Short mmCIF file of C-alpha atoms in Angstrom, two decimals:
data_model
loop_
_atom_site.label_atom_id
_atom_site.label_comp_id
_atom_site.label_asym_id
_atom_site.label_seq_id
_atom_site.Cartn_x
_atom_site.Cartn_y
_atom_site.Cartn_z
CA UNK H 13 13.55 22.96 -43.04
CA UNK H 14 10.28 23.09 -41.73
CA UNK H 15 9.14 26.86 -39.78
CA UNK H 16 7.27 27.57 -37.28
CA UNK H 17 6.21 31.41 -37.63
CA UNK H 18 6.96 32.30 -34.57
CA UNK H 19 10.34 31.24 -35.58
CA UNK H 20 9.92 34.86 -37.58
CA UNK H 21 10.57 36.31 -34.50
CA UNK H 22 14.14 34.88 -33.95
CA UNK H 23 15.26 36.61 -36.92
CA UNK H 24 15.08 40.14 -34.74
CA UNK H 25 17.93 41.73 -33.78
CA UNK H 26 19.78 41.40 -30.28
CA UNK H 27 18.73 44.66 -27.99
CA UNK H 28 21.73 43.47 -25.52
CA UNK H 29 23.99 46.72 -24.44
CA UNK H 30 27.44 47.13 -23.77
CA UNK H 31 28.47 50.73 -22.07
CA UNK H 32 30.08 50.42 -19.01
CA UNK H 33 32.83 48.53 -17.76
CA UNK H 34 30.79 46.97 -14.93
CA UNK H 35 28.16 46.36 -17.88
CA UNK H 36 31.63 44.14 -19.70
CA UNK H 37 31.64 42.37 -16.50
CA UNK H 38 29.35 40.99 -15.68
CA UNK H 39 28.95 37.02 -16.63
CA UNK H 40 26.44 36.99 -19.13
CA UNK H 41 28.39 40.22 -21.16
CA UNK H 42 31.18 37.88 -21.17
CA UNK H 43 29.65 34.72 -22.38
CA UNK H 44 28.61 36.99 -25.68
CA UNK H 45 31.75 38.39 -26.05
CA UNK H 46 33.15 34.80 -26.41
CA UNK H 47 30.05 33.96 -28.37
CA UNK H 48 31.59 36.43 -30.85
CA UNK H 49 34.47 35.57 -30.48
CA UNK H 50 33.88 32.15 -31.44
CA UNK H 51 31.86 32.87 -33.91
CA UNK H 52 33.86 35.96 -35.65
CA UNK H 53 33.98 34.42 -38.89
CA UNK H 54 30.56 32.26 -39.08
CA UNK H 55 28.25 33.20 -42.21
CA UNK H 56 24.84 32.77 -40.00
CA UNK H 57 25.13 35.20 -37.60
CA UNK H 58 25.04 33.90 -33.41
CA UNK H 59 23.73 37.69 -32.32
CA UNK H 60 20.89 37.26 -34.12
CA UNK H 61 19.59 33.93 -32.37
CA UNK H 62 19.98 35.48 -28.93
CA UNK H 63 17.70 37.28 -26.03
CA UNK H 64 18.75 38.74 -22.69
CA UNK H 65 15.59 39.65 -20.78
CA UNK H 66 16.65 43.01 -22.54
CA UNK H 67 14.85 41.69 -25.13
CA UNK H 68 11.26 42.40 -26.29
CA UNK H 69 11.36 39.24 -27.77
CA UNK H 70 12.97 37.58 -24.36
CA UNK H 71 9.09 36.65 -22.86
CA UNK H 72 7.86 35.43 -25.77
CA UNK H 73 10.57 32.99 -26.59
CA UNK H 74 11.05 31.48 -23.05
CA UNK H 75 6.79 31.39 -22.35
CA UNK H 76 6.88 28.99 -25.90
CA UNK H 77 8.19 26.59 -24.91
CA UNK H 78 6.55 26.23 -21.26
CA UNK H 79 4.64 22.99 -20.74
CA UNK H 80 3.28 23.45 -16.90
CA UNK H 81 2.59 26.98 -16.39
CA UNK H 82 4.02 26.28 -12.95
CA UNK H 83 7.53 27.25 -13.85
CA UNK H 84 6.66 30.53 -15.40
CA UNK H 85 5.76 32.71 -12.28
CA UNK H 86 7.40 36.23 -11.47
CA UNK H 87 9.06 34.34 -9.03
CA UNK H 88 10.72 31.28 -11.45
CA UNK H 89 14.04 31.73 -11.72
CA UNK H 90 14.93 32.62 -15.34
CA UNK H 91 17.04 32.37 -17.53
CA UNK H 92 19.56 35.27 -17.98
CA UNK H 93 19.05 34.07 -21.24
CA UNK H 94 18.06 32.24 -24.86
CA UNK H 95 20.05 30.88 -27.91
CA UNK H 96 18.06 29.32 -30.18
CA UNK H 97 21.37 27.81 -32.72
CA UNK H 98 20.27 27.29 -36.55
CA UNK H 99 23.68 25.51 -36.93
CA UNK H 100 25.83 22.66 -35.35
CA UNK H 101 28.95 25.55 -34.55
CA UNK H 102 26.01 27.65 -32.93
CA UNK H 103 25.63 24.51 -30.59
CA UNK H 104 29.71 24.14 -29.81
CA UNK H 105 29.94 27.87 -29.45
CA UNK H 106 27.60 27.99 -26.71
CA UNK H 107 28.83 24.76 -24.38
CA UNK H 108 31.70 25.75 -25.07
CA UNK H 109 31.40 29.85 -23.16
CA UNK H 110 28.78 28.58 -20.70
CA UNK H 111 31.79 26.36 -19.77
CA UNK H 112 34.20 29.41 -20.14
CA UNK H 113 32.08 31.55 -17.97
CA UNK H 114 30.70 29.11 -15.01
CA UNK H 115 27.45 29.65 -16.44
CA UNK H 116 25.22 26.61 -16.40
CA UNK H 117 23.40 25.05 -19.61
CA UNK H 118 19.58 24.06 -19.58
CA UNK H 119 18.65 22.50 -23.62
CA UNK H 120 15.05 22.38 -24.49
CA UNK H 121 13.49 21.10 -27.07
CA UNK H 122 10.38 20.56 -26.41
CA UNK H 123 10.01 21.58 -22.17
CA UNK H 124 8.27 18.94 -21.13
CA UNK H 125 10.86 18.32 -17.66
CA UNK H 126 8.52 17.82 -15.31
CA UNK H 127 10.54 19.77 -13.18
CA UNK H 128 10.48 22.30 -16.15
CA UNK H 129 14.58 22.18 -15.74
CA UNK H 130 15.33 22.75 -19.27
CA UNK H 131 14.27 25.99 -19.12
CA UNK H 132 14.33 27.15 -15.12
CA UNK H 133 16.50 26.25 -12.56
CA UNK H 134 14.86 25.34 -9.03
CA UNK H 135 18.00 26.63 -6.51
CA UNK H 136 19.08 29.67 -5.17
CA UNK H 137 21.64 31.97 -7.25
CA UNK H 138 22.15 29.51 -9.76
CA UNK H 139 23.09 31.72 -12.74
CA UNK H 140 21.92 29.79 -17.07
CA UNK H 141 21.15 29.78 -19.91
CA UNK H 142 18.65 28.01 -22.22
CA UNK H 143 20.00 26.34 -25.54
CA UNK H 144 16.86 26.40 -27.33
CA UNK H 145 16.70 23.20 -30.22
CA UNK H 146 13.56 24.30 -31.53
CA UNK H 147 15.43 25.23 -34.92
CA UNK H 148 15.91 21.42 -35.42
CA UNK H 149 12.94 20.00 -36.69
CA UNK H 150 13.81 18.39 -40.07
CA UNK H 151 12.24 14.58 -39.89
CA UNK H 152 13.80 12.53 -42.90
CA UNK H 153 11.98 8.91 -43.26
CA UNK H 154 13.05 6.11 -45.53
CA UNK H 155 10.83 4.12 -46.72
CA UNK H 156 13.45 1.67 -47.96
CA UNK H 157 15.69 0.96 -44.34
CA UNK H 158 13.19 1.45 -41.89
CA UNK H 159 14.60 4.34 -40.35
CA UNK H 160 14.60 7.86 -39.90
CA UNK H 161 17.02 11.07 -38.61
CA UNK H 162 14.64 12.61 -36.19
CA UNK H 163 16.66 16.66 -35.10
CA UNK H 164 16.83 16.93 -31.50
CA UNK H 165 13.62 19.73 -31.92
CA UNK H 166 11.32 17.68 -33.34
CA UNK H 167 8.18 17.01 -31.81
CA UNK H 168 6.79 13.44 -31.43
CA UNK H 169 3.98 15.14 -34.04
CA UNK H 170 6.07 15.31 -35.87
CA UNK H 171 8.35 12.16 -36.45
CA UNK H 172 4.59 10.15 -36.14
CA UNK H 173 2.61 12.87 -39.22
CA UNK H 174 6.34 12.43 -41.05
CA UNK H 175 5.98 8.57 -41.15
CA UNK H 176 2.09 8.62 -42.13
CA UNK H 177 3.22 10.68 -44.38
CA UNK H 178 5.23 7.57 -46.29
CA UNK H 179 3.66 4.31 -45.43
CA UNK H 180 0.79 3.64 -43.93
CA UNK H 181 2.50 0.85 -42.84
CA UNK H 182 5.92 2.09 -40.68
CA UNK H 183 5.00 3.88 -36.87
CA UNK H 184 7.53 4.59 -34.44
CA UNK H 185 6.47 3.09 -30.68
CA UNK H 186 7.16 6.47 -28.42
CA UNK H 187 4.22 8.09 -25.96
CA UNK H 188 0.92 9.79 -26.43
CA UNK H 189 2.01 13.69 -25.77
CA UNK H 190 2.37 14.81 -29.71
CA UNK H 191 4.07 18.06 -28.20
CA UNK H 192 6.99 16.32 -26.15
CA UNK H 193 10.35 16.60 -27.96
CA UNK H 194 12.00 14.17 -29.44
CA UNK H 195 15.40 15.28 -27.25
CA UNK H 196 14.36 14.63 -24.05
CA UNK H 197 12.21 11.77 -24.87
CA UNK H 198 14.97 9.86 -26.67
CA UNK H 199 17.01 9.84 -23.81
CA UNK H 200 15.04 9.17 -20.61
CA UNK H 201 13.87 6.68 -22.54
CA UNK H 202 10.18 6.59 -23.83
CA UNK H 203 7.82 4.64 -23.84
CA UNK H 204 4.05 4.31 -25.59
CA UNK H 205 1.18 1.73 -26.29
CA UNK H 206 3.45 0.05 -28.23
CA UNK H 207 5.93 -1.18 -26.03
CA UNK H 208 4.47 -4.21 -24.95
CA UNK H 209 5.70 -4.67 -28.89
CA UNK H 210 8.32 -3.33 -29.54
CA UNK H 211 9.97 -1.89 -26.49
CA UNK H 212 10.69 2.17 -25.50
CA UNK H 213 11.51 4.66 -28.08
CA UNK H 214 15.11 4.19 -26.79
CA UNK H 215 15.50 0.42 -27.46
CA UNK H 216 15.20 1.50 -31.45
CA UNK H 217 17.63 4.65 -31.48
CA UNK H 218 20.18 2.53 -34.26
CA UNK H 219 22.42 6.19 -33.91
CA UNK H 220 22.16 9.40 -32.75
CA UNK H 221 24.96 13.08 -32.88
CA UNK H 222 25.53 14.79 -30.25
CA UNK H 223 28.00 17.42 -29.79
CA UNK H 224 30.47 16.80 -26.24
CA UNK H 225 31.42 18.70 -22.96
CA UNK H 226 34.30 19.82 -25.81
CA UNK H 227 32.79 20.78 -29.30
CA UNK H 228 33.05 17.51 -30.87
CA UNK H 229 30.42 16.82 -33.17
CA UNK H 230 29.48 13.17 -32.11
CA UNK H 231 28.09 9.73 -34.17
CA UNK H 232 27.78 6.66 -32.45
CA UNK H 233 30.79 4.77 -33.98
CA UNK H 234 32.67 7.93 -32.54
CA UNK H 235 31.30 8.83 -29.43
CA UNK H 236 31.94 4.59 -28.25
CA UNK H 237 29.14 2.52 -26.90
CA UNK H 238 29.19 3.48 -23.49
CA UNK H 239 28.33 6.72 -24.52
CA UNK H 240 25.90 5.89 -27.02
CA UNK H 241 23.92 3.27 -24.54
CA UNK H 242 24.04 6.33 -21.62
CA UNK H 243 22.63 8.58 -23.94
CA UNK H 244 19.39 6.53 -24.71
CA UNK H 245 17.98 5.87 -21.06
CA UNK H 246 20.46 8.20 -18.95
CA UNK H 247 19.36 11.21 -19.50
CA UNK H 248 20.70 13.13 -22.37
CA UNK H 249 21.95 16.41 -21.35
CA UNK H 250 24.03 15.07 -18.63
CA UNK H 251 27.40 13.78 -21.53
CA UNK H 252 26.06 16.64 -24.73
CA UNK H 253 23.78 17.36 -26.41
CA UNK H 254 21.49 16.27 -28.43
CA UNK H 255 21.29 17.00 -32.33
CA UNK H 256 19.68 14.70 -33.67
CA UNK H 257 18.32 10.64 -33.37
CA UNK H 258 17.95 7.28 -35.98
CA UNK H 259 15.70 5.19 -35.32
CA UNK H 260 14.17 1.78 -36.83
CA UNK H 261 10.83 1.57 -37.31
CA UNK H 262 8.68 -0.90 -36.70
CA UNK H 263 5.39 -2.64 -38.73
CA UNK H 264 1.86 -1.71 -38.25
CA UNK H 265 -1.44 -2.32 -40.12
CA UNK H 266 -2.91 -1.07 -42.73
CA UNK H 267 -6.12 -0.31 -39.40
CA UNK H 268 -5.54 -0.98 -35.72
CA UNK H 269 -8.47 -1.02 -32.69
CA UNK H 270 -8.65 1.82 -29.92
CA UNK H 271 -11.76 2.10 -26.86
CA UNK H 272 -11.39 3.16 -24.41
CA UNK H 273 -14.04 1.77 -21.71
CA UNK H 274 -15.14 3.74 -18.41
CA UNK H 275 -16.32 1.78 -15.05
CA UNK H 276 -18.05 3.73 -12.10
CA UNK H 277 -17.26 2.42 -8.42
CA UNK H 278 -21.09 1.22 -8.91
CA UNK H 279 -20.42 -0.90 -12.13
CA UNK H 280 -17.68 -2.39 -9.97
CA UNK H 281 -14.53 -0.42 -10.78
CA UNK H 282 -13.03 -1.45 -8.01
CA UNK H 283 -12.81 -5.44 -8.88
CA UNK H 284 -11.86 -4.59 -11.97
CA UNK H 285 -9.30 -2.89 -11.81
CA UNK H 286 -7.90 -5.53 -9.62
CA UNK H 287 -8.51 -7.19 -12.02
CA UNK H 288 -6.76 -6.21 -14.12
CA UNK H 289 -3.07 -5.55 -13.05
CA UNK H 290 -3.12 -9.08 -12.86
CA UNK H 291 -4.23 -10.25 -16.54
CA UNK H 292 -3.10 -6.84 -18.77
CA UNK H 293 0.96 -7.75 -18.54
CA UNK H 294 0.23 -11.46 -19.41
CA UNK H 295 -1.75 -10.96 -22.49
CA UNK H 296 -0.97 -10.39 -25.88
CA UNK H 297 2.18 -8.81 -27.59
CA UNK H 298 -0.93 -6.64 -29.88
CA UNK H 299 -2.47 -4.98 -27.27
CA UNK H 300 -2.04 -2.67 -24.09
CA UNK H 301 -5.03 -1.64 -22.19
CA UNK H 302 -4.09 1.80 -19.56
CA UNK H 303 -5.57 2.30 -16.61
CA UNK H 304 -6.63 5.26 -15.28
CA UNK H 305 -8.04 6.00 -11.55
CA UNK H 306 -10.10 9.29 -11.18
CA UNK H 307 -12.73 9.68 -8.72
CA UNK H 308 -15.60 7.47 -9.00
CA UNK H 309 -14.22 5.90 -12.26
CA UNK H 310 -12.02 4.66 -14.13
CA UNK H 311 -10.88 4.00 -17.61
CA UNK H 312 -9.64 1.84 -19.71
CA UNK H 313 -7.48 2.88 -22.66
CA UNK H 314 -6.60 0.18 -24.88
CA UNK H 315 -4.60 -0.04 -28.42
CA UNK H 316 -4.46 -2.99 -30.87
CA UNK H 317 -2.81 -3.76 -33.95
CA UNK H 318 -5.26 -5.45 -35.39
CA UNK H 319 -8.94 -5.71 -36.52
CA UNK H 320 -11.55 -5.20 -33.82
CA UNK H 321 -12.43 -8.35 -34.11
CA UNK H 322 -10.16 -9.99 -33.32
CA UNK H 323 -9.27 -7.74 -29.89
CA UNK H 324 -12.95 -8.64 -28.92
CA UNK H 325 -12.49 -12.31 -29.05
CA UNK H 326 -9.39 -11.67 -26.58
CA UNK H 327 -10.59 -9.71 -23.61
CA UNK H 328 -13.71 -11.55 -24.38
CA UNK H 329 -11.44 -15.19 -23.41
CA UNK H 330 -9.04 -13.39 -20.84
CA UNK H 331 -11.28 -10.46 -19.50
CA UNK H 332 -14.25 -11.08 -19.68
CA UNK H 333 -14.31 -8.64 -16.54
CA UNK H 334 -14.18 -5.60 -18.59
CA UNK H 335 -17.44 -5.83 -20.20
CA UNK H 336 -16.67 -4.74 -23.60
CA UNK H 337 -18.27 -5.07 -26.28
CA UNK H 338 -18.44 -4.03 -30.27
CA UNK H 339 -20.04 -0.16 -29.43
CA UNK H 340 -17.05 0.15 -27.73
CA UNK H 341 -14.35 -0.45 -30.24
CA UNK H 342 -12.57 1.83 -33.98
CA UNK H 343 -10.70 0.56 -36.24
CA UNK H 344 -8.76 3.16 -37.95
CA UNK H 345 -5.54 3.98 -38.52
CA UNK H 346 -2.22 4.42 -36.68
CA UNK H 347 -1.63 7.76 -37.55
CA UNK H 348 -4.99 8.15 -36.25
CA UNK H 349 -5.29 6.43 -33.26
CA UNK H 350 -1.94 8.39 -32.61
CA UNK H 351 -4.32 11.67 -32.92
CA UNK H 352 -6.52 9.53 -31.05
CA UNK H 353 -4.72 9.41 -27.68
CA UNK H 354 -3.87 12.73 -27.62
CA UNK H 355 -7.49 12.48 -26.62
CA UNK H 356 -8.44 15.41 -29.99
CA UNK H 357 -12.19 15.14 -30.66
CA UNK H 358 -13.31 12.83 -33.17
CA UNK H 359 -11.95 12.67 -36.93
CA UNK H 360 -9.40 15.53 -36.06
CA UNK H 361 -6.89 15.56 -39.91
CA UNK H 362 -3.55 14.84 -38.10
CA UNK H 363 -1.77 17.73 -39.38
CA UNK H 364 -3.10 18.37 -36.27
CA UNK H 365 0.28 17.07 -35.17
CA UNK H 366 2.07 19.16 -36.17
CA UNK H 367 1.13 21.69 -33.36
CA UNK H 368 4.02 22.56 -31.34
CA UNK H 369 1.40 23.77 -28.69
CA UNK H 370 -1.68 22.70 -28.79
CA UNK H 371 -2.46 19.72 -26.02
CA UNK H 372 -5.82 18.34 -24.50
CA UNK H 373 -4.00 16.18 -21.69
CA UNK H 374 -2.55 18.82 -19.78
CA UNK H 375 -4.55 21.74 -21.36
CA UNK H 376 -3.41 25.54 -19.16
CA UNK H 377 -3.49 23.20 -16.10
CA UNK H 378 -0.76 23.74 -13.03
CA UNK H 379 0.78 20.04 -12.58
CA UNK H 380 3.20 18.22 -10.64
CA UNK H 381 3.85 14.41 -11.27
CA UNK H 382 5.33 11.38 -9.57
CA UNK H 383 5.85 7.36 -9.63
CA UNK H 384 6.34 3.53 -10.03
CA UNK H 385 6.50 0.57 -10.56
CA UNK H 386 4.44 -2.42 -8.75
CA UNK H 387 5.78 -5.79 -8.72
CA UNK H 388 2.36 -7.77 -7.08
CA UNK H 389 -1.23 -7.02 -6.98
CA UNK H 390 -2.10 -4.40 -4.87
CA UNK H 391 -5.34 -5.57 -2.93
CA UNK H 392 -8.78 -4.24 -2.69
CA UNK H 393 -8.53 -2.74 0.22
CA UNK H 394 -6.00 -0.63 -1.08
CA UNK H 395 -7.16 0.83 -4.02
CA UNK H 396 -10.00 1.30 -2.25
CA UNK H 397 -7.57 3.66 -0.62
CA UNK H 398 -7.44 5.40 -3.17
CA UNK H 399 -10.33 5.70 -4.73
CA UNK H 400 -10.98 7.85 -1.31
CA UNK H 401 -7.74 10.08 -1.03
CA UNK H 402 -8.90 11.26 -5.01
CA UNK H 403 -11.88 12.02 -3.04
CA UNK H 404 -10.28 14.79 -0.32
CA UNK H 405 -9.35 17.21 -3.58
CA UNK H 406 -12.42 16.81 -5.67
CA UNK H 407 -12.73 16.22 -9.59
CA UNK H 408 -10.47 15.75 -11.88
CA UNK H 409 -7.99 17.31 -10.15
CA UNK H 410 -6.18 14.07 -9.11
CA UNK H 411 -5.33 10.60 -11.12
CA UNK H 412 -2.74 7.23 -10.76
CA UNK H 413 -2.17 6.16 -15.15
CA UNK H 414 -1.48 2.78 -15.04
CA UNK H 415 0.38 1.91 -17.85
CA UNK H 416 1.49 -2.69 -18.69
CA UNK H 417 4.12 -4.13 -18.63
CA UNK H 418 5.01 -7.44 -19.94
CA UNK H 419 5.29 -8.80 -23.32
CA UNK H 420 8.46 -6.84 -24.87
CA UNK H 421 9.06 -4.85 -22.02
CA UNK H 422 10.01 -8.19 -19.55
CA UNK H 423 12.25 -10.16 -22.70
CA UNK H 424 15.28 -7.14 -23.41
CA UNK H 425 17.37 -7.27 -20.16
CA UNK H 426 17.46 -5.04 -17.47
CA UNK H 427 21.41 -3.45 -18.04
CA UNK H 428 20.48 -3.35 -22.35
CA UNK H 429 20.09 0.39 -21.63
CA UNK H 430 20.29 2.76 -18.67
CA UNK H 431 16.49 2.24 -18.14
CA UNK H 432 15.94 -0.82 -16.11
CA UNK H 433 12.83 -1.08 -15.00
CA UNK H 434 12.19 -4.41 -16.78
CA UNK H 435 10.62 -8.54 -16.29
CA UNK H 436 9.62 -8.49 -12.47
CA UNK H 437 7.03 -5.04 -13.03
CA UNK H 438 3.60 -5.67 -13.58
CA UNK H 439 3.14 -1.99 -14.22
CA UNK H 440 4.15 1.55 -14.19
CA UNK H 441 1.61 4.10 -12.19
CA UNK H 442 2.46 8.13 -12.99
CA UNK H 443 0.85 10.09 -9.81
CA UNK H 444 -0.82 13.31 -11.01
CA UNK H 445 -2.01 16.44 -9.94
CA UNK H 446 -3.66 19.29 -11.97
CA UNK H 447 -5.39 22.41 -9.73
CA UNK H 448 -5.53 25.79 -12.04
CA UNK H 449 -5.46 28.17 -9.40
CA UNK H 450 -2.87 30.86 -9.27
CA UNK H 451 -1.04 31.82 -5.53
CA UNK H 452 1.62 29.14 -3.10
CA UNK H 453 -1.40 27.83 -1.48
CA UNK H 454 -2.97 26.52 -4.13
CA UNK H 455 0.48 24.62 -5.17
CA UNK H 456 1.26 23.90 -1.89
CA UNK H 457 -1.77 21.97 -1.28
CA UNK H 458 -2.10 19.47 -4.52
CA UNK H 459 1.81 19.28 -4.24
CA UNK H 460 1.43 17.93 -0.49
CA UNK H 461 -1.54 16.15 -1.95
CA UNK H 462 0.38 13.89 -4.53
CA UNK H 463 2.87 13.87 -1.22
CA UNK H 464 0.28 12.17 0.60
CA UNK H 465 -1.14 8.87 -2.21
CA UNK H 466 2.74 8.72 -3.74
CA UNK H 467 3.59 7.93 0.89
CA UNK H 468 0.25 5.82 0.51
CA UNK H 469 1.04 3.41 -1.95
CA UNK H 470 4.98 2.63 -0.51
CA UNK H 471 4.15 0.21 1.17
CA UNK H 472 2.18 -1.87 -2.23
CA UNK H 473 5.31 -0.84 -4.86
CA UNK H 474 9.16 -1.21 -5.18
CA UNK H 475 11.18 -1.41 -2.28
CA UNK H 476 14.84 -1.07 -2.14
CA UNK H 477 15.08 0.82 -3.87
CA UNK H 478 11.64 2.59 -4.70
CA UNK H 479 11.47 2.77 -8.81
CA UNK H 480 11.30 5.64 -11.11
CA UNK H 481 11.05 6.72 -14.53
CA UNK H 482 14.12 8.87 -16.10
CA UNK H 483 10.99 10.86 -17.58
CA UNK H 484 8.84 12.04 -15.07
CA UNK H 485 11.58 14.04 -13.66
CA UNK H 486 10.33 13.75 -9.25
CA UNK H 487 12.75 16.31 -7.28
CA UNK H 488 10.97 14.66 -4.21
CA UNK H 489 12.92 11.81 -4.91
CA UNK H 490 16.93 13.86 -4.80
CA UNK H 491 18.30 16.52 -6.21
CA UNK H 492 21.98 17.90 -6.54
CA UNK H 493 23.81 20.13 -4.31
CA UNK H 494 24.04 24.24 -5.77
CA UNK H 495 26.81 24.29 -8.47
CA UNK H 496 26.36 20.57 -9.31
CA UNK H 497 28.80 19.69 -6.21
CA UNK H 498 26.77 16.27 -5.31
CA UNK H 499 29.40 13.83 -4.45
CA UNK H 500 28.69 10.62 -5.61
CA UNK H 501 27.23 8.74 -2.54
CA UNK H 502 25.05 12.16 -2.54
CA UNK H 503 23.10 11.59 -5.85
CA UNK H 504 23.87 7.81 -5.66
CA UNK H 505 20.04 9.15 -3.52
CA UNK H 506 18.30 9.38 -6.85
CA UNK H 507 19.90 7.76 -9.32
CA UNK H 508 19.51 4.18 -7.06
CA UNK H 509 15.87 5.48 -7.61
CA UNK H 510 15.90 5.77 -11.54
CA UNK H 511 18.80 3.55 -12.19
CA UNK H 512 18.78 0.49 -9.98
CA UNK H 513 21.61 -0.94 -10.41
CA UNK H 514 22.89 1.36 -13.54
CA UNK H 515 23.21 3.77 -11.91
CA UNK H 516 27.81 2.87 -11.17
CA UNK H 517 27.85 2.40 -15.24
CA UNK H 518 26.84 6.38 -15.89
CA UNK H 519 28.76 7.54 -13.75
CA UNK H 520 31.71 6.07 -14.80
CA UNK H 521 30.60 7.36 -18.60
CA UNK H 522 30.39 10.27 -17.52
CA UNK H 523 33.65 10.55 -15.62
CA UNK H 524 35.13 9.76 -18.75
CA UNK H 525 33.46 12.16 -21.26
CA UNK H 526 32.80 14.96 -18.96
CA UNK H 527 35.08 15.00 -16.02
CA UNK H 528 34.26 18.96 -15.60
CA UNK H 529 30.69 18.40 -15.11
CA UNK H 530 30.57 21.24 -17.34
CA UNK H 531 26.54 18.85 -17.73
CA UNK H 532 25.46 19.91 -14.48
CA UNK H 533 21.30 21.22 -13.55
CA UNK H 534 19.53 18.95 -10.23
CA UNK H 535 19.31 15.72 -11.57
CA UNK H 536 22.54 15.23 -13.75
CA UNK H 537 24.95 12.86 -13.18
CA UNK H 538 27.97 13.89 -11.51
CA UNK H 539 31.42 12.67 -12.07
CA UNK H 540 33.62 10.86 -9.42
CA UNK H 541 35.59 13.05 -9.14
CA UNK H 542 33.52 15.03 -7.77
#
């Protein structure tokens, strides 16, 4: 199993004390005693893999996988302790003991949860622990069967690199940020640069290993098709702990072509964006053109599964308004394209994908995200208003990232997975806002801005329900009550925005596999019993 040098810290002994009867009666101490009992016969003692806030390594272990500094402050509600399991028995014991002693369980793989729920809580008086899957990083690629087993703690970058080490013509359709962990990414759907050709990452998951609320180790056949359906897009940490995913690899040519074209308002960016929204989803499946709007410019990022001559002819015929020229296009291997889309400098070796912490997409900034789906073209006048609102915030602080649909995404039925946003959508909008200033005033100002932008777009996006993307978790659209006592009716407020009519099936699966609501958080699916 590959190891990061930081993981040497995980071998440090547990530094906590059980000196008094009062200490023994604390929930986390009862939890620790339970773990000792559950793992008394284990050769690999779990005690060395637990960090309480009295452990000098607690902060470094917690912060290592925090991707949003917004949830790394002195006022952030932090876990009572962190468990970093090395084998399945450690996970089973953690699940059983957290349930027994009423502690919420947060599961972290890469740490990219947009609201920080994999390692923090935004609800008061919540006692929780973090199950950090960082030791589960194996990726096993089988070229003959065109599949790979990916452990939950592996990142997308590790997956991409492992595939490229075995084949130059196999790939996996997933996202552009290489530090995202597979555990959460696959369980929320997972779109990427090849979604128009091959669908979501979750569409290409063919098996999985999960530990359920009873501590049972389940594969696809033993968990049943209902649960297997639910965990591929319905939020895996609602139904259990993902240990590993088996994915189907896809064919790519030896050379692909990328381009990144910027157009300012003076270069007719508004008219080009207006045209893009009716063209991008109608293009052949081999190309995706993503559009990003920031202050005075629009940037068009594309991946074409073919050579430069092919994309020049295609864009010249279908989207001449973009003004694409040969000098804009670069041919490269698929693995090099993943480095390109992660915004690393040209000619950066693919080994950079193994770095779990470096990202040029968000840097060290705090951020807040929201999402929308667009089903009808938006007028130029509305886009002009978008640019005005971006200008209110200042250069590069806010952005709208737009991902075209069509192709394979329009062919897969909405009920195929919990992720329902398929045919009928022109594109997805990801709203982002970034800031580096500290303090509540700066956060309030930036969060208010993105909420105002979201409100401005209300008439022009999907309705009844207004759609949202699970992997861009947004607590503004609804939140469960403290201690997981949210009813079906209350959870449905936010649930239908992520899942539409698939929400009801998710609740039925939850009721069958976790009726006691062991796995719960601010936006977890509740069982009907609540």
